[in-house]
């Protein structure tokens, strides 16, 4: 009788996490993390893995239909002799970024960390034999910058990721797992199966490791459910085991934020909303049709050139001025910017990236107060630029270098002071119809920042 009771009790407990996630109530710790995340405003994304060695972006395995057995051999030559976590973190900190998000495992399936779930990792499968995430985590904790882990939901090289999705169909998987032929399944009506159950367990094991072995983790950043799910057919959370995965993460580290780059509306358990290559409100590539969450902190990820993973021929770097403006524009929408770098196969960060980190850092040293801890500005985007705010302090960032006077659609009665942000020099303003006009001082700077205060 007692045994039966215990069994029933255990079964009951087992379903609790799922239920709890459905009516997700974030913990105090989690809410605090969300606040800190929203205040941080700027992070650096790192895409690094075996694909970096081929110098043609992280999708090369899919794009070139590389056989996964052949691709795995890259691990035997993975020896990034110049990798130095201390230098990475130092350079990134100098940019003013408050967190680093690194690919713990991308779609190619290679893990940049020691894991018991597969030998296909940077310690067991390479001559380098080093746990990249451990070294980076140690430095992040030491130098005081948050660490986030990108984690791919899809995998192009595993037989148990079955049935395969829309991508990675040409990587030579044979439909045999654990010596047994996989069942015939029409991927259009996806059903879980014994092999796939193994894949879900594999992910749970890795997520547990990621949240146990590397100290405090700021966020898990999922990507890849669009391999099967998209706006039209909707998010099939059960098939990805999202409720349990999210519960597991929040159980291991309640303060760890969960983001999922599924391009759809947030699913219960998610703590941040991600926009890929779009500032919230834009939809340049068709990935950002989802409504903007009014509750969750927002994050825009963007490339410095046109690639995520290292692409040896990609010299199309955005200018430092462009990136500074992009950070300001993202902040003006109340969102964070996660700006990407694709380190080289030897472990160094490209010089083009380093010098942009430096320039952004120099700007943030002077103007950080107008970005960190701010929310979306008091006025929507204007022909002259954008705004951010912090309490009663309003910051206007003027991109129009020619402007001598700008119109701001706010009530003049409420404003008691208007000045250049850095110098503190007073600026004249006068009431006009539906707002005020502020007279500007000329300057060579690509961005002029002014501040006005409210009663
Ligand atoms: O990690 C970086 C990229 O590798 C990953 N997300 C960023 C952060 C990313 N993967 N895919 N995308 C971004 C967008 C790709 C969409 C497409 Fe498709 C893949 C278009 C065609 C193939 C998925 C499948 C969407 C439509 C069909």
Coordinates of N, CA, C and O in Angstrom, one line a residue, residues 252-367:
X252 N 17.4 24.0 -12.0 CA 18.8 24.0 -11.8 C 19.3 25.4 -11.4 O 20.2 25.6 -10.6
X253 N 18.8 26.4 -12.1 CA 19.2 27.8 -11.9 C 18.0 28.7 -12.1 O 17.8 29.2 -13.2
X254 N 17.3 29.0 -11.0 CA 16.1 29.8 -11.2 C 16.3 31.2 -11.8 O 15.5 31.7 -12.5
X255 N 17.5 31.7 -11.7 CA 17.8 33.0 -12.2 C 18.2 32.9 -13.7 O 18.4 34.0 -14.3
X256 N 18.4 31.7 -14.2 CA 18.8 31.6 -15.6 C 17.6 31.9 -16.6 O 16.6 31.4 -16.4
X257 N 17.8 32.9 -17.5 CA 16.8 33.3 -18.4 C 16.8 32.3 -19.6 O 17.8 31.8 -20.0
X258 N 15.5 32.1 -20.1 CA 15.4 31.3 -21.3 C 14.9 32.1 -22.4 O 13.9 32.9 -22.3
X259 N 15.6 32.0 -23.6 CA 15.2 32.7 -24.8 C 15.1 31.6 -25.9 O 15.9 30.6 -25.8
X260 N 14.2 31.8 -26.8 CA 14.1 30.8 -27.9 C 13.9 31.5 -29.2 O 12.9 32.2 -29.4
X261 N 14.9 31.3 -30.1 CA 14.8 32.1 -31.4 C 13.9 31.4 -32.4 O 14.3 31.0 -33.5
X262 N 12.7 31.1 -32.0 CA 11.7 30.4 -32.9 C 10.9 31.4 -33.8 O 10.1 30.9 -34.6
X263 N 11.1 32.7 -33.6 CA 10.4 33.7 -34.4 C 8.9 33.6 -34.2 O 8.2 34.1 -35.1
X264 N 8.5 33.1 -33.1 CA 7.0 33.0 -32.9 C 6.7 33.7 -31.5 O 7.7 34.2 -30.9
X265 N 5.4 33.8 -31.2 CA 5.1 34.4 -29.9 C 5.7 33.6 -28.7 O 5.9 32.4 -28.8
X266 N 6.1 34.3 -27.6 CA 6.8 33.6 -26.5 C 5.9 32.4 -26.0 O 4.7 32.5 -26.0
X267 N 6.6 31.4 -25.6 CA 6.0 30.2 -25.1 C 6.2 30.2 -23.6 O 7.2 30.7 -23.1
X268 N 5.2 29.7 -22.8 CA 5.4 29.8 -21.3 C 6.7 29.2 -20.9 O 7.1 28.1 -21.3
X269 N 7.4 29.9 -20.0 CA 8.7 29.5 -19.5 C 9.8 30.3 -20.1 O 10.9 30.3 -19.6
X270 N 9.5 31.0 -21.2 CA 10.5 31.9 -21.8 C 10.6 33.2 -21.1 O 9.5 33.8 -20.7
X271 N 11.8 33.7 -20.9 CA 12.0 34.9 -20.1 C 12.4 36.1 -20.9 O 12.4 37.3 -20.4
X272 N 12.9 35.9 -22.1 CA 13.2 37.0 -23.0 C 12.7 36.7 -24.4 O 12.4 35.5 -24.7
X273 N 12.5 37.7 -25.2 CA 12.0 37.5 -26.5 C 13.1 38.0 -27.5 O 13.7 39.1 -27.4
X274 N 13.4 37.1 -28.5 CA 14.6 37.3 -29.4 C 14.1 37.7 -30.8 O 13.1 37.2 -31.3
X275 N 14.8 38.7 -31.3 CA 14.6 39.1 -32.7 C 15.9 38.9 -33.5 O 16.9 39.4 -33.0
X276 N 15.8 38.2 -34.6 CA 17.1 37.9 -35.3 C 17.2 38.9 -36.5 O 16.4 39.0 -37.3
X277 N 18.3 39.6 -36.4 CA 18.7 40.7 -37.4 C 17.7 41.8 -37.6 O 17.7 42.5 -38.6
X278 N 16.8 41.9 -36.7 CA 15.8 43.0 -36.7 C 15.7 43.7 -35.4 O 15.6 43.0 -34.4
X279 N 15.6 45.0 -35.4 CA 15.3 45.7 -34.2 C 13.7 45.5 -34.1 O 13.0 45.5 -35.1
X280 N 13.2 45.3 -32.8 CA 11.8 45.0 -32.7 C 11.0 46.0 -33.5 O 11.2 47.2 -33.3
X281 N 10.0 45.5 -34.3 CA 9.2 46.4 -35.1 C 9.6 46.3 -36.6 O 8.8 46.6 -37.4
X282 N 10.9 46.0 -36.8 CA 11.3 45.8 -38.2 C 11.0 44.3 -38.6 O 10.9 43.5 -37.7
X283 N 11.0 44.1 -39.9 CA 10.9 42.7 -40.4 C 11.6 42.6 -41.7 O 11.0 42.5 -42.7
X284 N 12.9 42.8 -41.7 CA 13.7 42.9 -43.0 C 13.9 41.6 -43.7 O 14.0 41.6 -44.9
X285 N 13.9 40.5 -42.9 CA 14.2 39.2 -43.5 C 13.0 38.2 -43.4 O 13.2 37.0 -43.8
X286 N 11.9 38.6 -42.9 CA 10.8 37.7 -42.7 C 10.9 36.8 -41.5 O 10.1 35.9 -41.3
X287 N 11.9 37.1 -40.6 CA 12.0 36.3 -39.4 C 11.3 36.9 -38.2 O 11.2 36.3 -37.1
X288 N 10.7 38.1 -38.4 CA 10.2 38.8 -37.2 C 8.7 39.3 -37.3 O 8.4 40.4 -37.2
X289 N 7.9 38.3 -37.7 CA 6.5 38.6 -37.8 C 5.8 38.5 -36.4 O 4.7 39.0 -36.3
X290 N 6.5 38.0 -35.4 CA 5.8 37.8 -34.1 C 5.5 39.2 -33.5 O 6.3 40.2 -33.8
X291 N 4.5 39.2 -32.6 CA 4.1 40.4 -31.9 C 5.2 40.7 -30.9 O 5.9 39.8 -30.4
X292 N 5.5 42.0 -30.6 CA 6.5 42.4 -29.6 C 5.9 42.2 -28.2 O 4.8 42.7 -27.9
X293 N 6.6 41.4 -27.4 CA 6.1 41.2 -26.1 C 6.1 42.5 -25.3 O 7.0 43.3 -25.3
X294 N 5.0 42.7 -24.5 CA 4.9 43.9 -23.7 C 5.5 43.6 -22.3 O 5.6 44.4 -21.4
X295 N 5.8 42.3 -22.0 CA 6.2 41.9 -20.7 C 7.7 41.5 -20.6 O 8.4 41.9 -19.7
X296 N 8.1 40.7 -21.6 CA 9.5 40.2 -21.5 C 10.5 41.2 -22.1 O 10.2 42.0 -23.0
X297 N 11.7 41.1 -21.5 CA 12.8 41.9 -22.1 C 13.1 41.4 -23.5 O 12.9 40.2 -23.8
X298 N 13.5 42.3 -24.3 CA 13.7 42.0 -25.8 C 15.2 42.0 -26.1 O 16.0 42.7 -25.5
X299 N 15.5 41.2 -27.1 CA 16.9 41.2 -27.5 C 17.0 41.0 -29.1 O 16.4 40.2 -29.6
X300 N 17.8 41.9 -29.7 CA 18.1 41.8 -31.1 C 19.5 41.2 -31.3 O 20.4 41.8 -30.7
X301 N 19.6 40.2 -32.1 CA 20.9 39.7 -32.4 C 21.3 40.2 -33.8 O 20.4 40.2 -34.7
X302 N 22.5 40.5 -34.0 CA 22.9 41.1 -35.3 C 24.4 40.7 -35.6 O 25.2 40.6 -34.7
X303 N 24.7 40.6 -36.9 CA 26.1 40.3 -37.2 C 26.9 41.6 -37.4 O 26.4 42.7 -37.7
X304 N 28.3 41.5 -37.3 CA 29.1 42.7 -37.5 C 29.4 42.8 -39.0 O 29.5 43.9 -39.5
X305 N 29.6 41.7 -39.6 CA 29.7 41.7 -41.1 C 28.4 41.1 -41.6 O 27.3 41.5 -41.2
X306 N 28.5 40.0 -42.4 CA 27.2 39.4 -42.8 C 27.1 37.9 -42.4 O 26.2 37.2 -42.7
X307 N 28.1 37.5 -41.6 CA 28.2 36.1 -41.2 C 28.1 36.0 -39.7 O 28.6 36.8 -38.9
X308 N 27.6 34.8 -39.2 CA 27.7 34.5 -37.8 C 29.0 33.8 -37.5 O 29.9 34.3 -36.8
X309 N 29.1 32.6 -38.1 CA 30.4 31.8 -38.0 C 31.4 32.5 -38.9 O 31.1 33.1 -39.9
X310 N 32.7 32.3 -38.6 CA 33.8 32.9 -39.4 C 33.7 32.6 -40.9 O 33.5 31.4 -41.3
X311 N 33.7 33.6 -41.7 CA 33.7 33.5 -43.2 C 34.9 34.2 -43.7 O 34.9 35.5 -43.6
X312 N 35.8 33.5 -44.2 CA 37.1 34.1 -44.5 C 37.1 35.2 -45.5 O 37.9 36.1 -45.5
X313 N 36.1 35.1 -46.4 CA 36.0 36.1 -47.5 C 35.1 37.3 -47.1 O 35.0 38.3 -47.9
X314 N 34.5 37.2 -46.0 CA 33.5 38.3 -45.6 C 34.2 39.5 -45.0 O 34.5 39.5 -43.8
X315 N 34.3 40.5 -45.8 CA 35.0 41.8 -45.3 C 34.0 42.9 -45.2 O 34.3 44.0 -45.0
X316 N 32.7 42.5 -45.3 CA 31.6 43.5 -45.3 C 31.2 44.0 -43.9 O 30.1 43.9 -43.5
X317 N 32.2 44.4 -43.2 CA 32.0 44.9 -41.8 C 31.2 46.2 -41.8 O 31.5 47.1 -42.6
X318 N 30.2 46.2 -40.9 CA 29.5 47.5 -40.7 C 30.4 48.5 -40.0 O 31.3 48.0 -39.2
X319 N 30.3 49.7 -40.2 CA 31.3 50.7 -39.6 C 31.0 50.8 -38.1 O 29.9 50.5 -37.6
X320 N 32.0 51.3 -37.4 CA 31.8 51.5 -35.9 C 30.6 52.4 -35.7 O 29.8 52.2 -34.8
X321 N 30.6 53.5 -36.5 CA 29.5 54.5 -36.3 C 28.1 53.9 -36.5 O 27.2 54.1 -35.8
X322 N 28.0 53.0 -37.5 CA 26.8 52.3 -37.8 C 26.4 51.5 -36.6 O 25.2 51.5 -36.2
X323 N 27.4 50.7 -36.1 CA 27.1 49.8 -35.0 C 26.7 50.6 -33.7 O 25.8 50.2 -33.0
X324 N 27.3 51.7 -33.5 CA 26.9 52.6 -32.3 C 25.5 53.0 -32.5 O 24.7 52.9 -31.6
X325 N 25.2 53.5 -33.7 CA 23.8 53.9 -33.9 C 22.8 52.8 -33.8 O 21.7 53.0 -33.3
X326 N 23.2 51.6 -34.2 CA 22.4 50.4 -34.1 C 22.1 50.1 -32.7 O 21.0 49.8 -32.3
X327 N 23.1 50.2 -31.8 CA 22.9 50.0 -30.4 C 22.0 51.0 -29.8 O 21.1 50.7 -29.0
X328 N 22.1 52.2 -30.2 CA 21.2 53.3 -29.7 C 19.8 53.0 -30.2 O 18.8 53.1 -29.4
X329 N 19.7 52.7 -31.5 CA 18.3 52.4 -32.0 C 17.6 51.2 -31.3 O 16.4 51.2 -31.1
X330 N 18.4 50.2 -31.0 CA 17.9 49.0 -30.3 C 17.4 49.4 -28.9 O 16.3 49.1 -28.5
X331 N 18.3 50.2 -28.2 CA 17.9 50.7 -26.9 C 16.7 51.6 -26.9 O 15.8 51.5 -26.0
X332 N 16.5 52.3 -28.0 CA 15.4 53.2 -28.1 C 14.1 52.4 -28.3 O 13.0 53.0 -28.1
X333 N 14.2 51.2 -28.6 CA 13.0 50.3 -28.7 C 12.9 49.5 -27.4 O 12.1 48.5 -27.3
X334 N 13.8 49.8 -26.4 CA 13.7 49.1 -25.1 C 14.4 47.7 -25.2 O 14.2 46.9 -24.3
X335 N 15.1 47.4 -26.3 CA 15.7 46.1 -26.5 C 17.2 46.1 -26.3 O 17.8 47.2 -26.2
X336 N 17.8 44.9 -26.1 CA 19.2 44.7 -26.0 C 19.8 44.4 -27.4 O 19.1 43.9 -28.2
X337 N 21.1 44.7 -27.6 CA 21.7 44.3 -28.8 C 22.7 43.2 -28.4 O 23.6 43.4 -27.6
X338 N 22.6 42.1 -29.2 CA 23.6 41.0 -29.0 C 24.4 41.0 -30.3 O 23.9 40.5 -31.4
X339 N 25.6 41.5 -30.3 CA 26.3 41.7 -31.5 C 27.4 40.6 -31.7 O 28.2 40.3 -30.8
X340 N 27.3 40.0 -32.9 CA 28.1 38.8 -33.1 C 29.6 39.0 -33.6 O 29.9 39.9 -34.3
X341 N 30.4 38.1 -33.1 CA 31.8 37.9 -33.6 C 32.0 36.4 -34.0 O 31.6 35.6 -33.2
X342 N 32.6 36.2 -35.1 CA 33.0 34.8 -35.5 C 34.5 34.6 -35.4 O 35.2 35.0 -36.3
X343 N 35.0 34.1 -34.2 CA 36.4 33.9 -34.1 C 37.0 33.0 -35.2 O 36.3 32.2 -35.8
X344 N 38.3 33.2 -35.4 CA 39.0 32.5 -36.5 C 39.3 31.1 -36.0 O 39.2 30.8 -34.8
X345 N 39.7 30.2 -36.9 CA 40.0 28.8 -36.5 C 41.2 28.7 -35.5 O 41.3 27.8 -34.7
X346 N 42.1 29.8 -35.5 CA 43.2 29.7 -34.6 C 42.9 30.2 -33.2 O 43.7 30.3 -32.3
X347 N 41.6 30.7 -33.1 CA 41.2 31.1 -31.7 C 41.2 32.6 -31.5 O 40.9 33.1 -30.5
X348 N 41.7 33.3 -32.5 CA 41.7 34.8 -32.4 C 40.5 35.5 -32.8 O 39.7 34.9 -33.7
X349 N 40.2 36.6 -32.3 CA 39.1 37.4 -32.8 C 39.6 38.3 -33.9 O 40.7 38.9 -33.8
X350 N 38.9 38.4 -35.1 CA 39.4 39.2 -36.2 C 39.6 40.6 -35.8 O 38.9 41.2 -35.0
X351 N 40.7 41.2 -36.3 CA 41.0 42.6 -36.0 C 39.9 43.6 -36.3 O 39.7 44.5 -35.5
X352 N 39.2 43.3 -37.4 CA 38.0 44.2 -37.7 C 37.0 44.2 -36.5 O 36.5 45.3 -36.2
X353 N 36.8 43.0 -35.9 CA 35.9 43.0 -34.8 C 36.5 43.7 -33.6 O 35.9 44.5 -32.9
X354 N 37.8 43.5 -33.3 CA 38.5 44.1 -32.2 C 38.4 45.6 -32.2 O 38.1 46.2 -31.2
X355 N 38.6 46.2 -33.4 CA 38.7 47.6 -33.5 C 37.2 48.2 -33.3 O 37.1 49.3 -32.7
X356 N 36.3 47.4 -33.8 CA 34.9 47.9 -33.5 C 34.5 47.8 -32.1 O 33.8 48.7 -31.5
X357 N 35.0 46.7 -31.4 CA 34.7 46.6 -30.0 C 35.3 47.8 -29.2 O 34.6 48.4 -28.3
X358 N 36.4 48.2 -29.6 CA 37.1 49.4 -29.0 C 36.3 50.7 -29.2 O 36.1 51.4 -28.3
X359 N 35.9 50.9 -30.5 CA 35.2 52.1 -30.7 C 33.9 52.2 -30.0 O 33.5 53.3 -29.5
X360 N 33.2 51.1 -30.0 CA 31.9 51.1 -29.2 C 32.1 51.4 -27.8 O 31.4 52.1 -27.1
X361 N 33.2 50.7 -27.2 CA 33.6 50.9 -25.8 C 33.9 52.4 -25.5 O 33.5 52.9 -24.5
X362 N 34.6 53.0 -26.4 CA 35.0 54.4 -26.2 C 33.7 55.3 -26.1 O 33.6 56.2 -25.3
X363 N 32.8 55.0 -27.0 CA 31.6 55.8 -27.0 C 30.8 55.5 -25.8 O 30.3 56.5 -25.1
X364 N 30.7 54.2 -25.4 CA 29.9 53.9 -24.2 C 30.5 54.5 -22.9 O 29.8 54.7 -21.9
X365 N 31.9 54.6 -22.9 CA 32.5 55.2 -21.7 C 32.0 56.6 -21.5 O 31.8 57.0 -20.3
X366 N 31.7 57.3 -22.6 CA 31.2 58.7 -22.4 C 29.7 58.7 -22.3 O 29.2 59.5 -21.6
X367 N 29.0 57.9 -23.1 CA 27.6 58.0 -23.1 C 26.8 56.8 -22.5 O 25.6 56.8 -22.7

